[in-house]
PDB file of C-alpha atoms in Angstrom:
ATOM      1  CA  MET A  26      -4.702 135.034 -27.538  1.00 47.00           C
ATOM      2  CA  ASP A  27      -5.350 138.541 -26.233  1.00 54.00           C
ATOM      3  CA  SER A  28      -5.142 139.320 -22.531  1.00 67.00           C
ATOM      4  CA  LEU A  29      -8.171 138.127 -20.589  1.00 77.00           C
ATOM      5  CA  LYS A  30     -10.453 141.122 -20.178  1.00 85.00           C
ATOM      6  CA  GLN A  31     -12.526 141.953 -17.120  1.00 87.00           C
ATOM      7  CA  TYR A  32     -15.655 144.061 -17.536  1.00 90.00           C
ATOM      8  CA  HIS A  33     -17.525 146.122 -14.953  1.00 92.00           C
ATOM      9  CA  LEU A  34     -21.070 147.355 -14.424  1.00 91.00           C
ATOM     10  CA  ASN A  35     -21.278 151.068 -13.564  1.00 82.00           C
ATOM     11  CA  LYS A  36     -18.046 150.718 -11.609  1.00 75.00           C
ATOM     12  CA  PHE A  37     -17.470 154.460 -11.292  1.00 71.00           C
ATOM     13  CA  ASN A  38     -21.075 155.539 -10.876  1.00 75.00           C
ATOM     14  CA  GLN A  39     -22.704 154.397  -7.661  1.00 67.00           C
ATOM     15  CA  SER A  40     -25.875 156.342  -8.486  1.00 72.00           C
ATOM     16  CA  LYS A  41     -26.749 153.909 -11.282  1.00 81.00           C
ATOM     17  CA  LEU A  42     -29.081 150.987 -10.688  1.00 88.00           C
ATOM     18  CA  HIS A  43     -26.340 148.335 -11.065  1.00 91.00           C
ATOM     19  CA  PHE A  44     -28.749 146.086 -12.897  1.00 94.00           C
ATOM     20  CA  GLU A  45     -29.372 145.490 -16.602  1.00 93.00           C
ATOM     21  CA  ILE A  46     -31.677 143.283 -18.640  1.00 94.00           C
ATOM     22  CA  LYS A  47     -30.695 142.559 -22.226  1.00 93.00           C
ATOM     23  CA  ASN A  48     -32.024 140.580 -25.161  1.00 94.00           C
ATOM     24  CA  ALA A  49     -29.273 137.960 -25.520  1.00 94.00           C
ATOM     25  CA  ALA A  50     -29.168 137.781 -29.324  1.00 93.00           C
ATOM     26  CA  ASN A  51     -29.188 141.582 -29.665  1.00 93.00           C
ATOM     27  CA  TYR A  52     -26.526 141.926 -26.988  1.00 93.00           C
ATOM     28  CA  LEU A  53     -24.297 139.469 -28.814  1.00 91.00           C
ATOM     29  CA  ALA A  54     -24.802 141.267 -32.130  1.00 91.00           C
ATOM     30  CA  THR A  55     -23.845 144.596 -30.560  1.00 92.00           C
ATOM     31  CA  ASN A  56     -20.911 143.308 -28.496  1.00 91.00           C
ATOM     32  CA  LYS A  57     -19.783 140.360 -30.600  1.00 88.00           C
ATOM     33  CA  GLU A  58     -16.091 141.276 -30.726  1.00 87.00           C
ATOM     34  CA  LYS A  59     -15.901 141.196 -26.920  1.00 90.00           C
ATOM     35  CA  ALA A  60     -18.553 138.595 -26.111  1.00 92.00           C
ATOM     36  CA  VAL A  61     -17.129 135.738 -28.222  1.00 90.00           C
ATOM     37  CA  LYS A  62     -13.711 135.945 -26.533  1.00 88.00           C
ATOM     38  CA  PRO A  63     -12.968 134.541 -23.064  1.00 87.00           C
ATOM     39  CA  HIS A  64     -13.572 137.252 -20.474  1.00 89.00           C
ATOM     40  CA  LYS A  65     -14.746 137.768 -16.920  1.00 90.00           C
ATOM     41  CA  HIS A  66     -16.885 140.216 -14.969  1.00 92.00           C
ATOM     42  CA  SER A  67     -16.731 141.939 -11.592  1.00 92.00           C
ATOM     43  CA  TYR A  68     -20.514 141.423 -11.403  1.00 93.00           C
ATOM     44  CA  TYR A  69     -22.964 138.507 -11.630  1.00 94.00           C
ATOM     45  CA  GLN A  70     -24.709 137.285 -14.753  1.00 95.00           C
ATOM     46  CA  LEU A  71     -27.824 135.185 -15.096  1.00 96.00           C
ATOM     47  CA  ILE A  72     -28.372 134.082 -18.703  1.00 97.00           C
ATOM     48  CA  TRP A  73     -31.592 132.422 -19.838  1.00 97.00           C
ATOM     49  CA  PHE A  74     -31.038 130.657 -23.145  1.00 97.00           C
ATOM     50  CA  LYS A  75     -34.431 129.972 -24.690  1.00 96.00           C
ATOM     51  CA  SER A  76     -32.831 128.043 -27.550  1.00 96.00           C
ATOM     52  CA  ALA A  77     -30.481 125.054 -27.440  1.00 96.00           C
ATOM     53  CA  GLY A  78     -26.801 125.714 -28.079  1.00 96.00           C
ATOM     54  CA  ASP A  79     -23.358 125.954 -26.524  1.00 95.00           C
ATOM     55  CA  HIS A  80     -21.831 128.288 -23.971  1.00 95.00           C
ATOM     56  CA  TYR A  81     -18.252 128.405 -22.691  1.00 92.00           C
ATOM     57  CA  VAL A  82     -17.718 128.496 -18.912  1.00 92.00           C
ATOM     58  CA  ASP A  83     -14.396 128.042 -17.103  1.00 89.00           C
ATOM     59  CA  TYR A  84     -12.616 126.618 -20.162  1.00 87.00           C
ATOM     60  CA  GLU A  85     -15.297 124.102 -21.067  1.00 88.00           C
ATOM     61  CA  VAL A  86     -17.950 124.300 -23.764  1.00 91.00           C
ATOM     62  CA  ILE A  87     -21.279 123.334 -22.185  1.00 93.00           C
ATOM     63  CA  GLN A  88     -23.951 121.987 -24.530  1.00 95.00           C
ATOM     64  CA  HIS A  89     -27.369 123.004 -23.265  1.00 96.00           C
ATOM     65  CA  PRO A  90     -30.984 122.353 -24.268  1.00 96.00           C
ATOM     66  CA  GLU A  91     -33.539 125.103 -24.710  1.00 96.00           C
ATOM     67  CA  ASN A  92     -34.688 126.990 -21.610  1.00 96.00           C
ATOM     68  CA  THR A  93     -31.454 126.663 -19.663  1.00 96.00           C
ATOM     69  CA  LEU A  94     -30.356 129.127 -17.003  1.00 95.00           C
ATOM     70  CA  PHE A  95     -26.623 129.839 -16.683  1.00 95.00           C
ATOM     71  CA  LEU A  96     -25.396 131.310 -13.391  1.00 93.00           C
ATOM     72  CA  ILE A  97     -22.115 133.112 -14.003  1.00 94.00           C
ATOM     73  CA  ASN A  98     -20.315 134.115 -10.835  1.00 91.00           C
ATOM     74  CA  LYS A  99     -18.031 137.106 -10.432  1.00 90.00           C
ATOM     75  CA  GLY A 100     -14.630 136.194 -11.828  1.00 87.00           C
ATOM     76  CA  GLN A 101     -15.785 133.156 -13.792  1.00 90.00           C
ATOM     77  CA  VAL A 102     -14.430 133.012 -17.330  1.00 90.00           C
ATOM     78  CA  HIS A 103     -17.004 132.613 -20.083  1.00 92.00           C
ATOM     79  CA  TYR A 104     -17.933 133.562 -23.619  1.00 93.00           C
ATOM     80  CA  PHE A 105     -20.778 133.223 -26.102  1.00 94.00           C
ATOM     81  CA  CYS A 106     -20.380 130.633 -28.843  1.00 93.00           C
ATOM     82  CA  PRO A 107     -21.124 132.493 -32.110  1.00 90.00           C
ATOM     83  CA  ASP A 108     -22.493 129.395 -33.865  1.00 91.00           C
ATOM     84  CA  SER A 109     -25.361 129.166 -31.344  1.00 93.00           C
ATOM     85  CA  SER A 110     -28.527 131.214 -31.800  1.00 92.00           C
ATOM     86  CA  ASN A 111     -28.216 132.608 -28.240  1.00 94.00           C
ATOM     87  CA  GLN A 112     -31.893 133.544 -28.001  1.00 95.00           C
ATOM     88  CA  GLY A 113     -33.081 134.657 -24.579  1.00 95.00           C
ATOM     89  CA  PHE A 114     -32.327 137.132 -21.791  1.00 96.00           C
ATOM     90  CA  ILE A 115     -29.197 138.333 -19.998  1.00 96.00           C
ATOM     91  CA  PHE A 116     -29.396 139.808 -16.504  1.00 96.00           C
ATOM     92  CA  HIS A 117     -26.384 141.755 -15.170  1.00 96.00           C
ATOM     93  CA  PHE A 118     -26.281 142.824 -11.528  1.00 94.00           C
ATOM     94  CA  ASN A 119     -23.870 143.871  -8.810  1.00 92.00           C
ATOM     95  CA  ASP A 120     -23.788 143.202  -5.082  1.00 90.00           C
ATOM     96  CA  ILE A 121     -24.938 146.755  -4.497  1.00 88.00           C
ATOM     97  CA  PHE A 122     -28.188 146.157  -6.411  1.00 91.00           C
ATOM     98  CA  LEU A 123     -29.255 143.412  -3.998  1.00 89.00           C
ATOM     99  CA  ALA A 124     -27.682 144.846  -0.852  1.00 88.00           C
ATOM    100  CA  GLN A 125     -29.417 148.217  -1.038  1.00 86.00           C
ATOM    101  CA  TYR A 126     -32.797 146.501  -0.793  1.00 88.00           C
ATOM    102  CA  ASP A 127     -32.080 143.228   1.033  1.00 89.00           C
ATOM    103  CA  HIS A 128     -28.604 142.513   2.376  1.00 85.00           C
ATOM    104  CA  GLN A 129     -29.665 139.124   3.741  1.00 87.00           C
ATOM    105  CA  LEU A 130     -30.794 138.015   0.286  1.00 87.00           C
ATOM    106  CA  LEU A 131     -27.374 138.910  -1.116  1.00 84.00           C
ATOM    107  CA  LYS A 132     -25.660 136.902   1.611  1.00 82.00           C
ATOM    108  CA  ARG A 133     -27.961 133.941   1.034  1.00 83.00           C
ATOM    109  CA  LEU A 134     -27.651 133.850  -2.752  1.00 83.00           C
ATOM    110  CA  SER A 135     -23.865 134.221  -2.672  1.00 81.00           C
ATOM    111  CA  SER A 136     -23.885 130.988  -0.632  1.00 78.00           C
ATOM    112  CA  THR A 137     -26.333 129.137  -2.868  1.00 81.00           C
ATOM    113  CA  LEU A 138     -26.761 130.256  -6.473  1.00 84.00           C
ATOM    114  CA  PHE A 139     -23.277 131.709  -6.755  1.00 86.00           C
ATOM    115  CA  SER A 140     -21.309 129.429  -4.428  1.00 79.00           C
ATOM    116  CA  GLU A 141     -20.199 127.311  -7.425  1.00 75.00           C
ATOM    117  CA  ILE A 142     -21.125 124.237  -5.396  1.00 73.00           C
ATOM    118  CA  PHE A 143     -24.246 123.657  -7.430  1.00 71.00           C
ATOM    119  CA  PRO A 144     -23.819 123.251 -11.206  1.00 74.00           C
ATOM    120  CA  SER A 145     -23.655 126.495 -13.187  1.00 82.00           C
ATOM    121  CA  THR A 146     -26.803 125.546 -15.122  1.00 89.00           C
ATOM    122  CA  THR A 147     -30.379 124.558 -14.393  1.00 90.00           C
ATOM    123  CA  PHE A 148     -33.175 123.611 -16.776  1.00 91.00           C
ATOM    124  CA  LEU A 149     -36.676 125.060 -16.867  1.00 93.00           C
ATOM    125  CA  ASN A 150     -39.777 122.965 -17.507  1.00 93.00           C
ATOM    126  CA  VAL A 151     -42.955 124.285 -19.145  1.00 95.00           C
ATOM    127  CA  THR A 152     -44.394 125.571 -15.860  1.00 94.00           C
ATOM    128  CA  ASP A 153     -41.109 127.311 -15.005  1.00 94.00           C
ATOM    129  CA  VAL A 154     -40.938 128.910 -18.444  1.00 95.00           C
ATOM    130  CA  ASN A 155     -44.459 130.299 -18.146  1.00 95.00           C
ATOM    131  CA  LYS A 156     -43.640 131.862 -14.766  1.00 94.00           C
ATOM    132  CA  MET A 157     -40.315 133.233 -15.958  1.00 94.00           C
ATOM    133  CA  ASN A 158     -41.790 134.685 -19.144  1.00 95.00           C
ATOM    134  CA  THR A 159     -44.376 136.616 -17.123  1.00 95.00           C
ATOM    135  CA  ILE A 160     -41.766 138.033 -14.748  1.00 95.00           C
ATOM    136  CA  ALA A 161     -39.274 138.772 -17.532  1.00 94.00           C
ATOM    137  CA  GLN A 162     -41.867 140.707 -19.509  1.00 94.00           C
ATOM    138  CA  MET A 163     -42.724 142.768 -16.447  1.00 95.00           C
ATOM    139  CA  LEU A 164     -39.012 143.488 -16.000  1.00 95.00           C
ATOM    140  CA  VAL A 165     -38.697 144.579 -19.629  1.00 94.00           C
ATOM    141  CA  ASP A 166     -41.737 146.865 -19.256  1.00 94.00           C
ATOM    142  CA  GLU A 167     -40.308 148.450 -16.101  1.00 93.00           C
ATOM    143  CA  TRP A 168     -36.883 148.801 -17.733  1.00 92.00           C
ATOM    144  CA  GLU A 169     -38.380 150.651 -20.678  1.00 91.00           C
ATOM    145  CA  GLN A 170     -40.748 152.891 -18.703  1.00 91.00           C
ATOM    146  CA  GLN A 171     -38.618 153.672 -15.619  1.00 89.00           C
ATOM    147  CA  GLU A 172     -41.437 155.263 -13.665  1.00 90.00           C
ATOM    148  CA  ARG A 173     -41.474 156.246  -9.985  1.00 91.00           C
ATOM    149  CA  GLY A 174     -40.156 153.436  -7.773  1.00 90.00           C
ATOM    150  CA  PHE A 175     -38.400 151.888 -10.777  1.00 91.00           C
ATOM    151  CA  GLY A 176     -35.366 150.560  -8.889  1.00 92.00           C
ATOM    152  CA  GLU A 177     -37.354 148.927  -6.112  1.00 94.00           C
ATOM    153  CA  MET A 178     -39.774 147.374  -8.598  1.00 94.00           C
ATOM    154  CA  MET A 179     -36.875 145.950 -10.615  1.00 95.00           C
ATOM    155  CA  PHE A 180     -35.353 144.487  -7.462  1.00 95.00           C
ATOM    156  CA  HIS A 181     -38.539 142.735  -6.346  1.00 95.00           C
ATOM    157  CA  LEU A 182     -39.297 141.338  -9.792  1.00 96.00           C
ATOM    158  CA  PHE A 183     -35.745 140.122 -10.317  1.00 95.00           C
ATOM    159  CA  SER A 184     -35.720 138.583  -6.829  1.00 95.00           C
ATOM    160  CA  LEU A 185     -38.536 136.299  -8.014  1.00 95.00           C
ATOM    161  CA  ILE A 186     -36.325 135.067 -10.847  1.00 95.00           C
ATOM    162  CA  LEU A 187     -33.383 134.478  -8.504  1.00 94.00           C
ATOM    163  CA  LEU A 188     -35.541 132.620  -5.989  1.00 92.00           C
ATOM    164  CA  GLN A 189     -37.055 130.507  -8.758  1.00 92.00           C
ATOM    165  CA  ALA A 190     -33.541 129.601  -9.931  1.00 91.00           C
ATOM    166  CA  GLU A 191     -32.505 128.758  -6.368  1.00 87.00           C
ATOM    167  CA  ARG A 192     -35.536 126.501  -5.962  1.00 87.00           C
ATOM    168  CA  LYS A 193     -34.744 124.700  -9.211  1.00 87.00           C
ATOM    169  CA  LEU A 194     -31.138 124.083  -8.226  1.00 80.00           C
ATOM    170  CA  GLU A 195     -32.036 122.802  -4.793  1.00 76.00           C
ATOM    171  CA  ASN A 196     -34.771 120.517  -6.157  1.00 77.00           C
ATOM    172  CA  THR A 197     -32.307 118.873  -8.548  1.00 69.00           C
ATOM    173  CA  SER A 198     -29.510 118.520  -5.983  1.00 63.00           C
ATOM    174  CA  SER A 199     -28.966 115.773  -3.446  1.00 57.00           C
ATOM    175  CA  VAL A 200     -28.267 118.303  -0.712  1.00 55.00           C
ATOM    176  CA  LYS A 201     -30.388 121.099   0.730  1.00 62.00           C
ATOM    177  CA  THR A 202     -28.915 124.545   1.170  1.00 62.00           C
ATOM    178  CA  ALA A 203     -29.866 124.718   4.845  1.00 62.00           C
ATOM    179  CA  SER A 204     -28.199 121.391   5.686  1.00 76.00           C
ATOM    180  CA  GLU A 205     -24.992 121.024   7.693  1.00 83.00           C
ATOM    181  CA  GLU A 206     -23.426 119.195   4.742  1.00 84.00           C
ATOM    182  CA  PHE A 207     -24.023 122.096   2.371  1.00 82.00           C
ATOM    183  CA  VAL A 208     -22.659 124.648   4.850  1.00 85.00           C
ATOM    184  CA  LEU A 209     -19.535 122.545   5.397  1.00 90.00           C
ATOM    185  CA  ALA A 210     -19.000 122.025   1.657  1.00 88.00           C
ATOM    186  CA  ASN A 211     -19.455 125.755   1.054  1.00 86.00           C
ATOM    187  CA  ASN A 212     -17.011 126.673   3.824  1.00 90.00           C
ATOM    188  CA  PHE A 213     -14.509 124.114   2.553  1.00 93.00           C
ATOM    189  CA  LYS A 214     -14.637 125.446  -0.991  1.00 90.00           C
ATOM    190  CA  GLY A 215     -14.278 129.005   0.277  1.00 89.00           C
ATOM    191  CA  LEU A 216     -11.255 128.096   2.371  1.00 94.00           C
ATOM    192  CA  ILE A 217      -9.592 126.345  -0.586  1.00 93.00           C
ATOM    193  CA  LYS A 218      -9.989 129.532  -2.627  1.00 91.00           C
ATOM    194  CA  GLU A 219      -8.656 131.619   0.250  1.00 92.00           C
ATOM    195  CA  LYS A 220      -5.558 129.389   0.509  1.00 94.00           C
ATOM    196  CA  ILE A 221      -5.185 128.711  -3.231  1.00 93.00           C
ATOM    197  CA  HIS A 222      -1.672 130.213  -3.236  1.00 92.00           C
ATOM    198  CA  GLU A 223      -0.495 127.654  -0.665  1.00 92.00           C
ATOM    199  CA  PHE A 224      -0.366 123.851  -0.551  1.00 90.00           C
ATOM    200  CA  TRP A 225      -2.664 122.522   2.124  1.00 93.00           C
ATOM    201  CA  GLY A 226      -3.598 118.861   2.497  1.00 92.00           C
ATOM    202  CA  VAL A 227      -7.024 117.568   3.503  1.00 95.00           C
ATOM    203  CA  ASP A 228      -5.884 117.109   7.114  1.00 95.00           C
ATOM    204  CA  HIS A 229      -5.016 120.780   7.387  1.00 95.00           C
ATOM    205  CA  PHE A 230      -8.419 121.836   6.026  1.00 95.00           C
ATOM    206  CA  VAL A 231     -10.184 119.425   8.394  1.00 95.00           C
ATOM    207  CA  GLN A 232      -8.382 121.038  11.326  1.00 95.00           C
ATOM    208  CA  GLU A 233      -9.161 124.583  10.183  1.00 95.00           C
ATOM    209  CA  LEU A 234     -12.839 123.716   9.661  1.00 95.00           C
ATOM    210  CA  SER A 235     -13.094 122.018  13.095  1.00 95.00           C
ATOM    211  CA  THR A 236     -14.530 118.866  11.567  1.00 95.00           C
ATOM    212  CA  ASN A 237     -13.364 115.359  10.665  1.00 95.00           C
ATOM    213  CA  GLU A 238     -12.459 113.748   7.357  1.00 93.00           C
ATOM    214  CA  LYS A 239     -15.546 111.528   7.236  1.00 94.00           C
ATOM    215  CA  ALA A 240     -17.872 114.511   7.633  1.00 94.00           C
ATOM    216  CA  LEU A 241     -15.963 116.418   4.958  1.00 93.00           C
ATOM    217  CA  VAL A 242     -16.151 113.475   2.540  1.00 92.00           C
ATOM    218  CA  ASN A 243     -19.909 113.218   3.106  1.00 90.00           C
ATOM    219  CA  ALA A 244     -20.340 116.960   2.581  1.00 87.00           C
ATOM    220  CA  THR A 245     -18.457 117.071  -0.718  1.00 87.00           C
ATOM    221  CA  LYS A 246     -20.521 114.225  -2.193  1.00 82.00           C
ATOM    222  CA  SER A 247     -23.010 116.934  -3.189  1.00 72.00           C
ATOM    223  CA  ILE A 248     -20.475 118.568  -5.522  1.00 72.00           C
ATOM    224  CA  PRO A 249     -19.737 115.609  -6.248  1.00 77.00           C
ATOM    225  CA  GLU A 250     -16.020 115.231  -5.541  1.00 84.00           C
ATOM    226  CA  THR A 251     -13.697 113.939  -2.877  1.00 92.00           C
ATOM    227  CA  PRO A 252     -12.006 116.636  -0.773  1.00 94.00           C
ATOM    228  CA  SER A 253      -8.594 115.922  -2.306  1.00 94.00           C
ATOM    229  CA  ARG A 254      -9.934 116.093  -5.872  1.00 93.00           C
ATOM    230  CA  LEU A 255     -11.718 119.363  -5.147  1.00 92.00           C
ATOM    231  CA  ILE A 256      -8.467 120.911  -3.900  1.00 93.00           C
ATOM    232  CA  ILE A 257      -6.723 119.855  -7.126  1.00 94.00           C
ATOM    233  CA  GLN A 258      -9.565 121.028  -9.369  1.00 91.00           C
ATOM    234  CA  LEU A 259      -9.666 124.497  -7.835  1.00 92.00           C
ATOM    235  CA  LYS A 260      -5.875 124.789  -8.007  1.00 94.00           C
ATOM    236  CA  ILE A 261      -5.998 123.905 -11.719  1.00 93.00           C
ATOM    237  CA  LEU A 262      -8.892 126.286 -12.356  1.00 90.00           C
ATOM    238  CA  GLU A 263      -6.989 129.161 -10.738  1.00 91.00           C
ATOM    239  CA  ALA A 264      -3.942 128.237 -12.802  1.00 92.00           C
ATOM    240  CA  LYS A 265      -6.028 128.367 -15.990  1.00 90.00           C
ATOM    241  CA  ARG A 266      -7.419 131.780 -15.084  1.00 86.00           C
ATOM    242  CA  MET A 267      -3.940 133.107 -14.371  1.00 88.00           C
ATOM    243  CA  LEU A 268      -2.510 131.614 -17.569  1.00 88.00           C
ATOM    244  CA  ALA A 269      -5.339 133.186 -19.565  1.00 82.00           C
ATOM    245  CA  SER A 270      -4.609 136.639 -18.168  1.00 75.00           C
ATOM    246  CA  GLN A 271      -1.270 136.771 -20.007  1.00 66.00           C
ATOM    247  CA  SER A 272       0.048 139.232 -17.424  1.00 76.00           C
ATOM    248  CA  MET A 273       2.367 136.763 -15.658  1.00 82.00           C
ATOM    249  CA  SER A 274       4.986 134.315 -16.849  1.00 90.00           C
ATOM    250  CA  ILE A 275       4.492 130.583 -16.270  1.00 93.00           C
ATOM    251  CA  LYS A 276       7.310 130.699 -13.724  1.00 93.00           C
ATOM    252  CA  GLN A 277       5.626 133.531 -11.813  1.00 93.00           C
ATOM    253  CA  ILE A 278       2.283 131.691 -11.837  1.00 93.00           C
ATOM    254  CA  ALA A 279       3.930 128.525 -10.531  1.00 94.00           C
ATOM    255  CA  TYR A 280       5.458 130.360  -7.571  1.00 94.00           C
ATOM    256  CA  ASP A 281       2.266 132.326  -6.911  1.00 93.00           C
ATOM    257  CA  LEU A 282       0.292 129.078  -6.646  1.00 94.00           C
ATOM    258  CA  GLY A 283       2.743 127.614  -4.124  1.00 93.00           C
ATOM    259  CA  PHE A 284       4.884 125.457  -6.408  1.00 94.00           C
ATOM    260  CA  GLU A 285       8.574 125.513  -5.495  1.00 90.00           C
ATOM    261  CA  GLN A 286       9.631 124.784  -9.067  1.00 92.00           C
ATOM    262  CA  GLU A 287       8.155 125.590 -12.480  1.00 94.00           C
ATOM    263  CA  THR A 288       8.865 122.003 -13.627  1.00 94.00           C
ATOM    264  CA  TYR A 289       6.676 120.580 -10.843  1.00 95.00           C
ATOM    265  CA  PHE A 290       3.874 122.959 -11.783  1.00 95.00           C
ATOM    266  CA  THR A 291       4.160 121.876 -15.426  1.00 96.00           C
ATOM    267  CA  LYS A 292       3.936 118.177 -14.506  1.00 95.00           C
ATOM    268  CA  TYR A 293       1.029 118.816 -12.109  1.00 95.00           C
ATOM    269  CA  PHE A 294      -0.874 120.829 -14.712  1.00 95.00           C
ATOM    270  CA  LYS A 295      -0.274 118.354 -17.552  1.00 95.00           C
ATOM    271  CA  LYS A 296      -1.333 115.389 -15.419  1.00 95.00           C
ATOM    272  CA  GLU A 297      -4.720 117.023 -14.826  1.00 94.00           C
ATOM    273  CA  THR A 298      -5.335 118.642 -18.218  1.00 93.00           C
ATOM    274  CA  GLY A 299      -3.270 116.690 -20.728  1.00 93.00           C
ATOM    275  CA  LEU A 300      -1.548 119.934 -21.735  1.00 93.00           C
ATOM    276  CA  THR A 301       1.478 121.818 -20.483  1.00 95.00           C
ATOM    277  CA  PRO A 302       0.781 125.369 -19.260  1.00 94.00           C
ATOM    278  CA  LYS A 303       2.336 126.710 -22.472  1.00 92.00           C
ATOM    279  CA  GLU A 304       0.192 124.434 -24.635  1.00 93.00           C
ATOM    280  CA  PHE A 305      -2.900 125.505 -22.699  1.00 90.00           C
ATOM    281  CA  LYS A 306      -2.133 129.184 -23.321  1.00 85.00           C
ATOM    282  CA  LEU A 307      -1.707 128.525 -27.021  1.00 85.00           C
ATOM    283  CA  SER A 308      -4.996 126.596 -27.166  1.00 82.00           C
ATOM    284  CA  LEU A 309      -7.107 129.495 -25.879  1.00 76.00           C
ATOM    285  CA  PRO A 310      -9.281 131.426 -28.357  1.00 69.00           C
TER     286      PRO A 310
END
């Protein structure tokens, strides 16, 4: 496979809006060579698939019904499956787009919609679709006309879509975003990512989070995973992302992730995925 590409949104031009709305099928037709290969972004994506199909996120093909929202976080690996119709909308946006109008909203959504604690998809019912269609059409109109106050109008309209998505995710989850369990699970997941290049056991995380193992187990039920399984899953996910980048050898990746020997990393990886790191690299599109 080719090296895993990372794409940016107006990275070198801070005067731009740092937001885009695209027709999904048209976007795929224009950018097919890039979009159908695994890649990642330094910005967020919200994709509304109006038709049923498949989409690839973090090395898994997700089958989805019509009217599914995909929430793609910064750094997540994904691609469009070319055999799907991919009808719908794509929203691209950076931190700066939200922060310039409402920094608290950015902080909140990075802990809910884009915490990767909730699933990366949510499904819209008929009422949701009607609401979203109205807002999306207003966004398209504003995008095309770009009259006075364009940026602020785009922000407020898009905020409605983000808040609707947040409501849907919370309504279908067993945990509420304001609960102590959610906060603990979010902090735990963040700390695992922060320490992904080391080997910490559950006891060490419990100590760092000033909690106890029972509370941590209860908190991670919302994911749903045990604390120990979540540590392993995130370690494997980071390994997959590093293997896909092609910029480091398997030996270098092993050491970077805290493994003392490449052979131990290979056994660890194969136990969880059924493939050796080399076989995984060869299996990528």
